[in-house]
Amino acid sequence: MVCASLALVAAGTVLLKRPPEKYVPGERMAGLTETLSRPVPPDYPRVTFVDASQAAGVDFRHFHGTRSTQLPEDMGSGAAWGDYDGDGWLDLYVVNEAGPLTMTPQEVATSPAHNVLYHNNEDGTFADVTAKAGVGHRGCGMGAAWGDYDNDGRPDLFVTNYGENVLYRNNGDGTFIDVSKTAGVAGTKGFWTGAVWGDYNRDGFLDLYVCGYVQYRYDPANIRAKTQQYASLVPASLNPSTYKPERNLLYRNDGDGTFTEVARSAGVENLTGRSLSASWGDFDGDGWPDLYVANDVSDNAMYRNRGDGTFENVSHSAWVADYRGAMGLAVGDWDEDEDIDIFITHWIAQENALYNNMKSEYAGVGAKSGGAMRFVDVADRFGLGQVALDYVGWGTAFTDYDNDGRPDLFVVNGSTFQREDDPSLLVSMRGLLFWNRGPEEGFFEVGAVSGEVFRREVVGRGLAVGDYDNDGDPDAFVVVNGGAGMLLRNDGSTGLTTGGRDRNRWLKVRLVGG
C-alpha cells in the first residue's frame, strides 16, 4: 500500500510539471475521445446506415449566402417526421434559414432557402410538395413539431423561428393554412428554439410548450467585441452568455381551436434558462405529464405537474439542475426498468449526461421516496460521458436501430467555433451511434462500424428519426447547418439470425381516435 501511494504521488508530480497543451477550437484533443471510447464488442449489430438523400429525391440544402457572424444563424435548424396525409407513410418537414440576418425583407422573400415538406411516395422516394401544401415559410427557422391540436385526426404543424412562430392547420386535402393569429400563437417575437406538444392538464386536447433561448438583438458592436472561450477569442455576438435568457411559453389548448399563453401562472416560464429543448414525461409515475427543460449555460429545469394546472420546480431536489451547456435532449427507458430516464448532449469539453431515474430502484429495495423525483448521472459508468468531450452535441434520440428491444442513442454533432482557415464556416464533426448492450454494461459507440456516414464530418444540428420506408427499422434525417441534409437509411439486418431469418422482430401500430 505504501509503494502504491508513493507511485501515485510521483506520477502526479510529473504531470504537474508538464504545461497543459493549448486548446485550439476545431482540432481534436489529441484523440482524446478515441482513447476514452470502449472497444466495440464482437457481437455488435451488423447494421449499416447509408446516405439515401440523392436516390430518394431529398435535395435539401440549409442556408443561402454567407454568415454574418450572428448567433441565430449558427443555431438552426431542425426537422420532423409526420404522416400528414394519413396514408401510413411518414412524410418529412425540414426547417431552413433563408440566409444571413443582414438580408433585406425583399431578399428573404426571394431566398431559395425555405422550409420544405417532402411527401413520401411509398417507394423509397419523396416529392417536394411545399408549394402545394403552403408551408414554405422563409425566415430564420429553428424547429418544428407535428401535433393534432384540434382533434380532427390530422397532424398539424408548429414551426419555431427567430422572430415569430407559425402554426399551420392541416386542411386534410394536402394543404395547410396559417392559423397563427386566429389560434392565438402569433405576435410574440423572440428567439424560439424547441417545441413539444403534450396534454399537461389531461383534458383531451394537446397543449404546446415553446422554448425561448436568449434575448438576441443585432448589434455590430457585439460582432467586433471578443469574448473568451477556452484559449480562443470569439465574437461576443456568438456567445449566448452575452445575452439575457428568453422566457418560455406554455400555450394551453382551449378546445375551440385557440390557445391561451399560461407559462407564468403555470410556473414554467423558466426566466433564468436559455432553453433549447424540452420534453413531456411522467417522470414520477403519478399519471400526470411532467416537463423537463434543457438549458444552455444555465440550470436545467424539472417541473413536476401538480395536477391542478400548475407545476413545481424540483430541479435541485431531483438532482438534475445541471448548469452545463445543454443542447440536445432525449427521454426514454434505456435500462427497461419501467421509468423514464433522460439523456442530454452538451457543448465541447463537457460530458454527455445520462440521468437514471431512481424510481424503480427505490421501489426495488422497498424504500420510500415520498413521491420525490431522484435522478443520478450515470453517463460515465455506462459509456456515454467522456467519449463526448471532443464534440458539440446537438440533436439526439433514443431509437432501437437494431430491433433488439433496447433503446439505443443517436447523436448529431457540429461545432459552434468558426474555422481558423475560413471564419465564414463552422468546424465540422462526425455523428455518434451508441449501441445499448443492456443495463449491466450500457452503451458502446459503434459509428465506425455502422457506415461511412458516421465517419463523415459535418456541421450537424437537427435530428429526426422515423421508419420512412416501412421496413421495420428506424431511419434518420440530419440537418446540416450551411450544408446538404442527410437522409440516412437503415439497411440493417442485425446479422443475428434464427433459421436463416432475422431474429429480431418489429410491430407497427396505428392508433385511431374514437
Coordinates of C-alpha atoms in Angstrom, one line a residue:
M1 CA 0.0 0.0 0.0
V2 CA 2.9 2.4 0.8
C3 CA 4.6 1.7 -2.5
A4 CA 1.4 2.3 -4.4
S5 CA 0.7 5.6 -2.7
L6 CA 4.2 6.8 -3.4
A7 CA 3.9 5.8 -7.1
L8 CA 0.7 7.9 -7.4
V9 CA 2.3 10.9 -5.8
A10 CA 5.3 10.6 -8.1
A11 CA 3.1 10.3 -11.1
G12 CA 1.1 13.3 -10.0
T13 CA 4.3 15.4 -9.6
V14 CA 5.4 14.6 -13.2
L15 CA 2.1 15.5 -14.6
L16 CA 2.0 18.8 -12.8
K17 CA 5.4 19.8 -14.2
R18 CA 4.1 19.4 -17.8
P19 CA 2.5 22.5 -19.1
P20 CA -1.0 22.0 -20.5
E21 CA -1.4 21.9 -24.2
K22 CA -3.1 24.9 -25.7
Y23 CA -6.6 24.0 -26.9
V24 CA -7.3 25.1 -30.5
P25 CA -11.0 25.1 -31.5
G26 CA -11.6 22.7 -34.3
E27 CA -8.6 20.5 -33.5
R28 CA -9.2 17.1 -32.0
M29 CA -7.9 16.9 -28.4
A30 CA -5.1 14.5 -29.3
G31 CA -7.5 11.7 -30.0
L32 CA -9.0 12.0 -26.5
T33 CA -12.4 10.6 -27.3
E34 CA -11.0 7.7 -29.2
T35 CA -8.8 6.9 -26.2
L36 CA -11.7 7.0 -23.8
S37 CA -14.1 5.1 -26.1
R38 CA -14.7 1.5 -25.1
P39 CA -13.7 -1.3 -27.5
V40 CA -16.6 -2.4 -29.7
P41 CA -17.8 -5.9 -28.5
P42 CA -17.6 -8.7 -31.1
D43 CA -21.4 -9.2 -31.1
Y44 CA -22.2 -5.7 -32.2
P45 CA -25.1 -5.4 -34.6
R46 CA -24.2 -5.7 -38.3
V47 CA -26.4 -2.7 -39.2
T48 CA -25.3 -0.1 -41.8
F49 CA -26.7 3.4 -42.4
V50 CA -26.3 4.8 -45.9
D51 CA -27.0 8.3 -47.3
A52 CA -30.0 7.9 -49.4
S53 CA -30.7 11.6 -50.0
Q54 CA -29.9 11.7 -53.7
A55 CA -31.7 8.4 -54.6
A56 CA -34.7 9.4 -52.5
G57 CA -35.0 12.9 -54.1
V58 CA -34.4 14.7 -50.8
D59 CA -32.1 17.6 -52.0
F60 CA -32.5 19.9 -49.1
R61 CA -29.8 22.5 -48.5
H62 CA -29.6 24.7 -45.4
F63 CA -28.9 28.5 -45.5
H64 CA -28.3 30.7 -48.5
G65 CA -25.4 33.1 -48.6
T66 CA -22.6 33.9 -46.2
R67 CA -22.9 34.0 -42.4
S68 CA -22.8 37.5 -40.8
T69 CA -21.4 36.2 -37.5
Q70 CA -24.7 36.3 -35.6
L71 CA -25.8 33.7 -33.1
P72 CA -29.2 32.7 -34.6
E73 CA -27.6 31.9 -38.0
D74 CA -25.4 29.2 -36.3
M75 CA -28.2 27.5 -34.2
G76 CA -30.6 26.1 -36.8
S77 CA -32.3 24.0 -37.9
G78 CA -34.5 21.1 -37.1
A79 CA -36.7 18.6 -38.9
A80 CA -39.8 16.4 -38.1
W81 CA -41.4 13.3 -39.4
G82 CA -45.2 13.1 -39.7
D83 CA -47.8 11.4 -41.8
Y84 CA -49.7 14.5 -42.7
D85 CA -51.9 12.8 -45.3
G86 CA -52.7 9.7 -43.3
D87 CA -51.5 7.1 -45.9
G88 CA -49.4 5.2 -43.4
W89 CA -46.1 6.5 -44.7
L90 CA -44.0 9.1 -42.9
D91 CA -43.5 12.4 -44.6
L92 CA -40.7 14.8 -43.8
Y93 CA -40.7 18.5 -42.9
V94 CA -37.4 20.3 -42.8
V95 CA -36.8 23.8 -41.4
N96 CA -34.5 26.3 -43.0
E97 CA -32.8 29.6 -42.6
A98 CA -33.3 32.0 -45.6
G99 CA -29.8 33.4 -45.1
P100 CA -27.8 35.9 -43.0
L101 CA -29.7 38.2 -40.7
T102 CA -28.4 41.2 -42.7
M103 CA -30.7 40.3 -45.6
T104 CA -33.4 42.7 -46.5
P105 CA -37.1 41.6 -46.3
Q106 CA -37.1 41.5 -50.1
E107 CA -34.1 39.2 -50.2
V108 CA -35.6 37.0 -47.6
A109 CA -38.9 36.7 -49.6
T110 CA -37.0 35.5 -52.7
S111 CA -34.4 33.4 -51.0
P112 CA -34.1 29.8 -52.4
A113 CA -33.6 28.6 -48.8
H114 CA -37.1 27.9 -47.3
N115 CA -38.8 25.3 -45.3
V116 CA -39.6 22.1 -47.2
L117 CA -42.3 19.4 -47.0
Y118 CA -41.4 16.1 -48.6
H119 CA -44.3 13.8 -49.4
N120 CA -43.4 10.1 -49.1
N121 CA -44.1 8.3 -52.5
E122 CA -44.2 4.9 -50.8
D123 CA -41.3 3.6 -52.9
G124 CA -38.3 5.0 -51.1
T125 CA -38.5 8.3 -52.8
F126 CA -40.1 11.7 -51.9
A127 CA -41.7 14.6 -53.7
D128 CA -41.3 18.2 -52.8
V129 CA -44.9 19.4 -52.2
T130 CA -44.1 22.6 -50.3
A131 CA -45.7 25.0 -52.7
K132 CA -48.9 23.0 -53.0
A133 CA -49.1 22.5 -49.2
G134 CA -48.4 26.1 -48.4
V135 CA -45.8 25.5 -45.7
G136 CA -42.7 27.0 -47.3
H137 CA -42.0 29.6 -44.7
R138 CA -39.0 31.8 -45.3
G139 CA -37.1 33.3 -42.3
C140 CA -34.7 32.2 -39.6
G141 CA -36.2 28.8 -38.8
M142 CA -35.3 26.7 -35.8
G143 CA -37.6 23.8 -35.2
A144 CA -40.8 22.0 -35.9
A145 CA -43.3 19.7 -34.2
W146 CA -46.3 17.8 -35.5
G147 CA -49.4 17.5 -33.4
D148 CA -53.2 17.2 -33.9
Y149 CA -54.3 20.2 -31.8
D150 CA -57.9 20.3 -33.0
N151 CA -58.6 16.6 -32.7
D152 CA -59.7 16.1 -36.3
G153 CA -57.4 13.2 -36.8
R154 CA -54.9 15.1 -39.0
P155 CA -51.5 16.2 -37.7
D156 CA -51.0 20.0 -37.7
L157 CA -47.6 21.7 -37.7
F158 CA -45.9 24.2 -35.5
V159 CA -42.7 25.9 -36.6
T160 CA -40.4 27.9 -34.3
N161 CA -38.2 30.8 -35.5
Y162 CA -36.0 33.7 -34.6
G163 CA -38.9 36.1 -35.0
E164 CA -42.5 34.9 -34.9
N165 CA -43.6 31.3 -34.7
V166 CA -46.1 29.8 -37.2
L167 CA -49.0 27.3 -36.6
Y168 CA -50.3 25.5 -39.7
R169 CA -53.6 23.7 -39.5
N170 CA -54.0 20.6 -41.7
N171 CA -56.9 21.0 -44.1
G172 CA -57.0 17.3 -44.9
D173 CA -56.6 17.8 -48.7
G174 CA -52.8 18.0 -48.8
T175 CA -52.8 21.7 -48.0
F176 CA -52.3 23.8 -44.8
I177 CA -53.5 27.2 -43.6
D178 CA -51.6 29.6 -41.4
V179 CA -53.8 30.0 -38.3
S180 CA -51.1 31.6 -36.1
K181 CA -53.2 34.8 -35.4
T182 CA -56.6 33.2 -35.1
A183 CA -55.3 30.5 -32.8
G184 CA -53.5 33.0 -30.6
V185 CA -49.9 31.9 -31.0
A186 CA -48.7 34.9 -33.2
G187 CA -47.3 38.3 -32.4
T188 CA -44.7 37.1 -29.9
K189 CA -41.3 37.9 -31.4
G190 CA -38.2 36.2 -29.9
F191 CA -35.5 33.6 -30.3
W192 CA -37.7 30.4 -30.2
T193 CA -36.0 27.0 -30.5
G194 CA -37.6 23.7 -29.4
A195 CA -41.3 23.0 -29.2
V196 CA -43.2 20.0 -27.8
W197 CA -46.9 19.0 -27.8
G198 CA -48.4 17.4 -24.7
D199 CA -51.7 17.3 -22.8
Y200 CA -50.5 18.6 -19.4
N201 CA -54.0 19.1 -18.0
R202 CA -55.4 15.9 -19.4
D203 CA -58.4 17.5 -21.0
G204 CA -58.0 15.6 -24.2
F205 CA -56.5 18.5 -26.2
L206 CA -52.8 18.9 -27.0
D207 CA -51.1 21.9 -25.3
L208 CA -47.8 23.3 -26.6
Y209 CA -44.6 24.3 -24.8
V210 CA -42.1 26.5 -26.6
C211 CA -38.5 27.0 -25.6
G212 CA -37.0 30.5 -25.7
Y213 CA -33.2 30.9 -26.0
V214 CA -31.8 34.4 -25.5
Q215 CA -32.9 38.0 -26.0
Y216 CA -30.8 38.4 -29.1
R217 CA -30.6 41.7 -30.8
Y218 CA -28.4 42.6 -33.7
D219 CA -25.6 44.9 -32.6
P220 CA -22.5 45.4 -34.8
A221 CA -20.5 46.2 -31.6
N222 CA -21.0 42.6 -30.4
I223 CA -19.5 41.3 -33.6
R224 CA -16.4 43.4 -33.1
A225 CA -16.1 42.7 -29.4
K226 CA -14.4 39.5 -28.3
T227 CA -15.2 37.0 -25.5
Q228 CA -13.0 34.2 -24.1
Q229 CA -14.0 30.6 -24.9
Y230 CA -11.2 28.3 -23.7
A231 CA -8.0 29.6 -25.2
S232 CA -9.7 31.4 -28.1
L233 CA -11.4 34.8 -28.5
V234 CA -14.7 34.6 -30.3
P235 CA -17.1 37.4 -31.3
A236 CA -19.5 38.3 -28.4
S237 CA -22.3 38.0 -30.9
L238 CA -21.8 34.2 -31.0
N239 CA -21.6 33.7 -27.2
P240 CA -25.1 33.0 -25.6
S241 CA -23.8 34.4 -22.3
T242 CA -23.7 37.8 -23.9
Y243 CA -27.5 37.9 -23.8
K244 CA -30.2 37.6 -21.1
P245 CA -32.3 34.4 -21.2
E246 CA -35.6 34.5 -23.2
R247 CA -38.7 33.3 -21.4
N248 CA -40.5 30.1 -22.4
L249 CA -44.2 29.8 -23.4
L250 CA -46.9 27.4 -22.5
Y251 CA -50.0 27.5 -24.7
R252 CA -53.0 25.9 -23.1
N253 CA -55.4 24.5 -25.6
D254 CA -58.8 26.0 -25.0
G255 CA -60.5 23.2 -27.0
D256 CA -62.0 25.6 -29.6
G257 CA -59.1 26.0 -31.9
T258 CA -57.5 28.7 -29.8
F259 CA -54.7 28.8 -27.2
T260 CA -54.0 30.9 -24.1
E261 CA -50.4 31.5 -23.0
V262 CA -50.2 30.5 -19.3
A263 CA -46.5 29.8 -18.7
R264 CA -46.2 32.4 -15.9
S265 CA -49.4 31.3 -14.0
A266 CA -48.4 27.6 -14.5
G267 CA -44.9 28.2 -13.1
V268 CA -42.9 27.1 -16.2
E269 CA -41.8 30.4 -17.7
N270 CA -38.2 29.4 -16.9
L271 CA -36.9 33.0 -16.8
T272 CA -33.3 32.1 -15.9
G273 CA -32.8 29.4 -18.6
R274 CA -31.5 29.7 -22.1
S275 CA -33.7 26.8 -23.4
L276 CA -33.0 24.7 -26.5
S277 CA -35.2 21.7 -26.0
A278 CA -37.9 20.3 -23.7
S279 CA -39.8 17.0 -23.2
W280 CA -43.0 16.0 -21.5
G281 CA -42.9 12.8 -19.5
D282 CA -44.5 11.2 -16.4
F283 CA -41.2 11.1 -14.6
D284 CA -42.6 10.3 -11.1
G285 CA -45.3 7.9 -12.3
D286 CA -48.3 9.7 -10.9
G287 CA -50.2 9.8 -14.1
W288 CA -49.6 13.5 -14.9
P289 CA -47.1 14.6 -17.5
D290 CA -44.2 16.5 -16.0
L291 CA -41.8 18.8 -18.0
Y292 CA -38.0 18.7 -18.4
V293 CA -36.2 21.6 -20.0
A294 CA -32.6 21.6 -21.3
N295 CA -31.0 24.9 -20.8
D296 CA -27.7 26.2 -22.3
V297 CA -25.2 27.7 -19.8
S298 CA -27.9 27.9 -17.2
D299 CA -29.6 25.4 -14.9
N300 CA -31.7 22.7 -16.5
A301 CA -35.2 22.6 -15.1
M302 CA -37.5 19.8 -14.0
Y303 CA -41.2 20.9 -13.4
R304 CA -43.4 18.4 -11.6
N305 CA -47.0 18.5 -12.6
R306 CA -49.2 19.2 -9.5
G307 CA -52.4 18.1 -11.4
D308 CA -54.1 21.4 -10.9
G309 CA -52.7 23.3 -13.9
T310 CA -49.6 24.4 -12.1
F311 CA -46.1 23.0 -11.8
E312 CA -43.4 22.8 -9.0
N313 CA -39.8 23.4 -9.8
V314 CA -38.0 20.3 -8.4
S315 CA -34.8 20.7 -10.4
H316 CA -32.4 20.7 -7.4
S317 CA -34.1 18.2 -5.3
A318 CA -34.3 15.8 -8.3
W319 CA -30.6 16.3 -8.9
V320 CA -31.0 17.4 -12.5
A321 CA -30.2 21.2 -12.2
D322 CA -27.2 20.9 -14.4
Y323 CA -25.5 24.2 -15.4
R324 CA -23.5 22.8 -18.4
G325 CA -24.2 23.8 -22.0
A326 CA -27.2 21.5 -22.6
M327 CA -28.0 21.3 -26.3
G328 CA -30.0 18.1 -27.2
L329 CA -32.5 16.1 -25.2
A330 CA -33.9 12.6 -25.4
V331 CA -36.1 10.7 -22.9
G332 CA -36.7 7.0 -22.7
D333 CA -36.4 3.9 -20.5
W334 CA -32.9 2.9 -21.6
D335 CA -32.5 0.2 -18.9
E336 CA -36.0 -1.2 -19.2
D337 CA -36.9 -0.7 -15.5
E338 CA -40.3 1.0 -16.3
D339 CA -39.4 4.6 -15.5
I340 CA -38.3 7.4 -17.8
D341 CA -34.6 8.4 -18.0
I342 CA -33.0 11.5 -19.5
F343 CA -30.1 11.9 -21.9
I344 CA -28.5 15.3 -22.7
T345 CA -25.9 16.3 -25.2
H346 CA -23.5 19.2 -24.2
W347 CA -21.1 21.7 -25.6
I348 CA -17.5 20.8 -26.3
A349 CA -15.3 19.6 -23.4
Q350 CA -18.4 18.7 -21.4
E351 CA -19.5 15.1 -20.9
N352 CA -22.9 13.9 -22.0
A353 CA -25.4 13.3 -19.2
L354 CA -27.5 10.2 -18.7
Y355 CA -29.9 10.8 -15.8
N356 CA -31.0 7.5 -14.5
N357 CA -34.5 7.7 -12.9
M358 CA -34.2 6.1 -9.4
K359 CA -38.0 5.5 -9.1
S360 CA -37.8 1.8 -9.8
E361 CA -34.6 1.4 -7.7
Y362 CA -36.3 2.8 -4.7
A363 CA -39.3 0.5 -5.2
G364 CA -37.0 -2.5 -5.7
V365 CA -35.4 -2.2 -2.3
G366 CA -38.6 -1.2 -0.5
A367 CA -37.5 2.4 0.1
K368 CA -40.0 5.2 0.1
S369 CA -39.1 8.3 -2.0
G370 CA -42.0 10.3 -0.5
G371 CA -43.2 11.0 -4.1
A372 CA -40.0 12.9 -4.8
M373 CA -38.1 12.6 -8.0
R374 CA -34.5 11.4 -7.9
F375 CA -32.0 11.0 -10.8
V376 CA -28.4 10.1 -10.9
D377 CA -26.0 10.9 -13.7
V378 CA -24.5 7.6 -14.9
A379 CA -23.1 8.6 -18.3
D380 CA -19.5 7.8 -17.4
R381 CA -20.3 4.5 -15.9
F382 CA -22.3 3.4 -19.0
G383 CA -20.1 4.6 -21.8
L384 CA -21.7 8.0 -22.7
G385 CA -19.7 10.6 -20.8
Q386 CA -16.1 11.3 -21.6
V387 CA -16.4 9.9 -25.1
A388 CA -18.2 13.2 -26.0
L389 CA -15.5 15.6 -24.8
D390 CA -14.3 16.3 -28.4
Y391 CA -17.8 17.2 -29.6
V392 CA -20.5 19.8 -29.6
G393 CA -23.7 17.7 -29.3
W394 CA -27.0 18.7 -30.8
G395 CA -29.9 16.6 -31.9
T396 CA -30.3 13.2 -30.2
A397 CA -32.9 10.5 -29.9
F398 CA -33.4 7.2 -28.2
T399 CA -34.1 4.7 -31.0
D400 CA -33.8 0.9 -31.3
Y401 CA -31.9 0.8 -34.5
D402 CA -31.1 -2.9 -34.4
N403 CA -34.6 -4.1 -33.2
D404 CA -33.2 -5.9 -30.1
G405 CA -35.8 -4.4 -27.8
R406 CA -33.4 -2.0 -26.1
P407 CA -33.3 1.8 -26.9
D408 CA -30.0 2.9 -28.4
L409 CA -28.8 6.5 -28.9
F410 CA -28.2 8.6 -32.0
V411 CA -26.3 11.9 -31.6
V412 CA -25.6 14.6 -34.1
N413 CA -22.6 16.8 -33.6
G414 CA -21.3 20.1 -35.1
S415 CA -19.1 22.8 -33.7
T416 CA -20.1 26.4 -32.9
F417 CA -16.5 27.5 -33.4
Q418 CA -15.5 29.3 -36.7
R419 CA -12.8 27.7 -38.8
E420 CA -9.5 29.3 -38.5
D421 CA -8.7 29.0 -42.2
D422 CA -12.1 30.4 -43.1
P423 CA -14.1 32.2 -40.4
S424 CA -17.2 32.2 -42.6
L425 CA -17.5 28.5 -42.0
L426 CA -18.1 26.4 -38.8
V427 CA -16.0 23.4 -37.7
S428 CA -17.4 20.1 -38.8
M429 CA -17.7 17.0 -36.6
R430 CA -18.9 13.4 -37.0
G431 CA -22.0 11.9 -35.5
L432 CA -22.1 9.2 -32.9
L433 CA -24.2 6.0 -32.6
F434 CA -24.4 4.3 -29.3
W435 CA -25.5 0.6 -29.1
N436 CA -27.3 -0.4 -25.9
R437 CA -25.9 -3.7 -24.7
G438 CA -28.2 -3.8 -21.7
P439 CA -28.4 -2.3 -18.2
E440 CA -25.3 -4.1 -16.9
E441 CA -22.9 -2.8 -19.5
G442 CA -24.6 0.2 -21.0
F443 CA -23.6 1.8 -24.3
F444 CA -20.8 1.3 -26.9
E445 CA -20.1 3.8 -29.6
V446 CA -20.4 1.8 -32.9
G447 CA -20.5 4.6 -35.5
A448 CA -17.1 3.5 -37.0
V449 CA -18.7 0.1 -37.9
S450 CA -22.1 1.3 -38.9
G451 CA -21.5 3.0 -42.2
E452 CA -19.4 5.7 -43.9
V453 CA -21.9 8.3 -42.8
F454 CA -20.6 8.2 -39.3
R455 CA -17.1 9.0 -40.5
R456 CA -18.4 12.0 -42.4
E457 CA -17.8 15.3 -40.7
V458 CA -20.5 17.9 -41.0
V459 CA -21.9 20.9 -39.0
G460 CA -24.7 18.8 -37.6
R461 CA -27.7 20.3 -35.9
G462 CA -31.2 18.8 -36.1
L463 CA -32.1 15.1 -36.0
A464 CA -35.4 13.4 -36.8
V465 CA -35.8 9.6 -36.5
G466 CA -38.5 7.6 -38.2
D467 CA -39.1 4.5 -40.4
Y468 CA -39.8 6.2 -43.7
D469 CA -39.6 3.0 -45.8
N470 CA -41.8 0.9 -43.5
D471 CA -39.2 -1.9 -43.4
G472 CA -39.3 -2.1 -39.6
D473 CA -36.1 -0.3 -38.7
P474 CA -35.7 3.4 -37.8
D475 CA -34.1 5.7 -40.3
A476 CA -32.9 9.3 -39.7
F477 CA -32.7 12.7 -41.2
V478 CA -29.8 15.0 -40.2
V479 CA -29.9 18.8 -40.8
V480 CA -26.5 20.3 -41.6
N481 CA -26.1 24.0 -40.9
G482 CA -25.0 25.6 -44.1
G483 CA -24.9 22.3 -46.0
A484 CA -26.8 19.5 -47.6
G485 CA -29.2 17.4 -45.3
M486 CA -28.6 13.7 -45.0
L487 CA -31.3 11.1 -45.3
L488 CA -29.8 8.1 -43.5
R489 CA -31.5 4.8 -44.5
N490 CA -31.1 1.9 -42.0
D491 CA -30.0 -1.1 -44.1
G492 CA -29.9 -3.5 -41.2
S493 CA -30.4 -6.8 -40.9
T494 CA -28.8 -7.1 -37.5
G495 CA -26.7 -10.1 -38.5
L496 CA -28.5 -12.1 -35.8
T497 CA -30.5 -14.9 -37.4
T498 CA -32.5 -17.9 -36.5
G499 CA -33.2 -20.5 -39.2
G500 CA -31.9 -18.0 -41.8
R501 CA -34.3 -15.3 -40.8
D502 CA -33.7 -12.1 -38.9
R503 CA -34.1 -12.9 -35.2
N504 CA -35.3 -9.5 -34.2
R505 CA -38.9 -8.5 -34.8
W506 CA -40.9 -5.3 -35.1
L507 CA -44.5 -4.3 -34.8
K508 CA -46.2 -1.2 -36.2
V509 CA -49.4 0.0 -34.6
R510 CA -51.7 2.7 -35.9
L511 CA -54.0 4.4 -33.4
V512 CA -57.3 5.9 -34.5
G513 CA -59.2 8.1 -32.0
G514 CA -62.8 7.2 -31.1

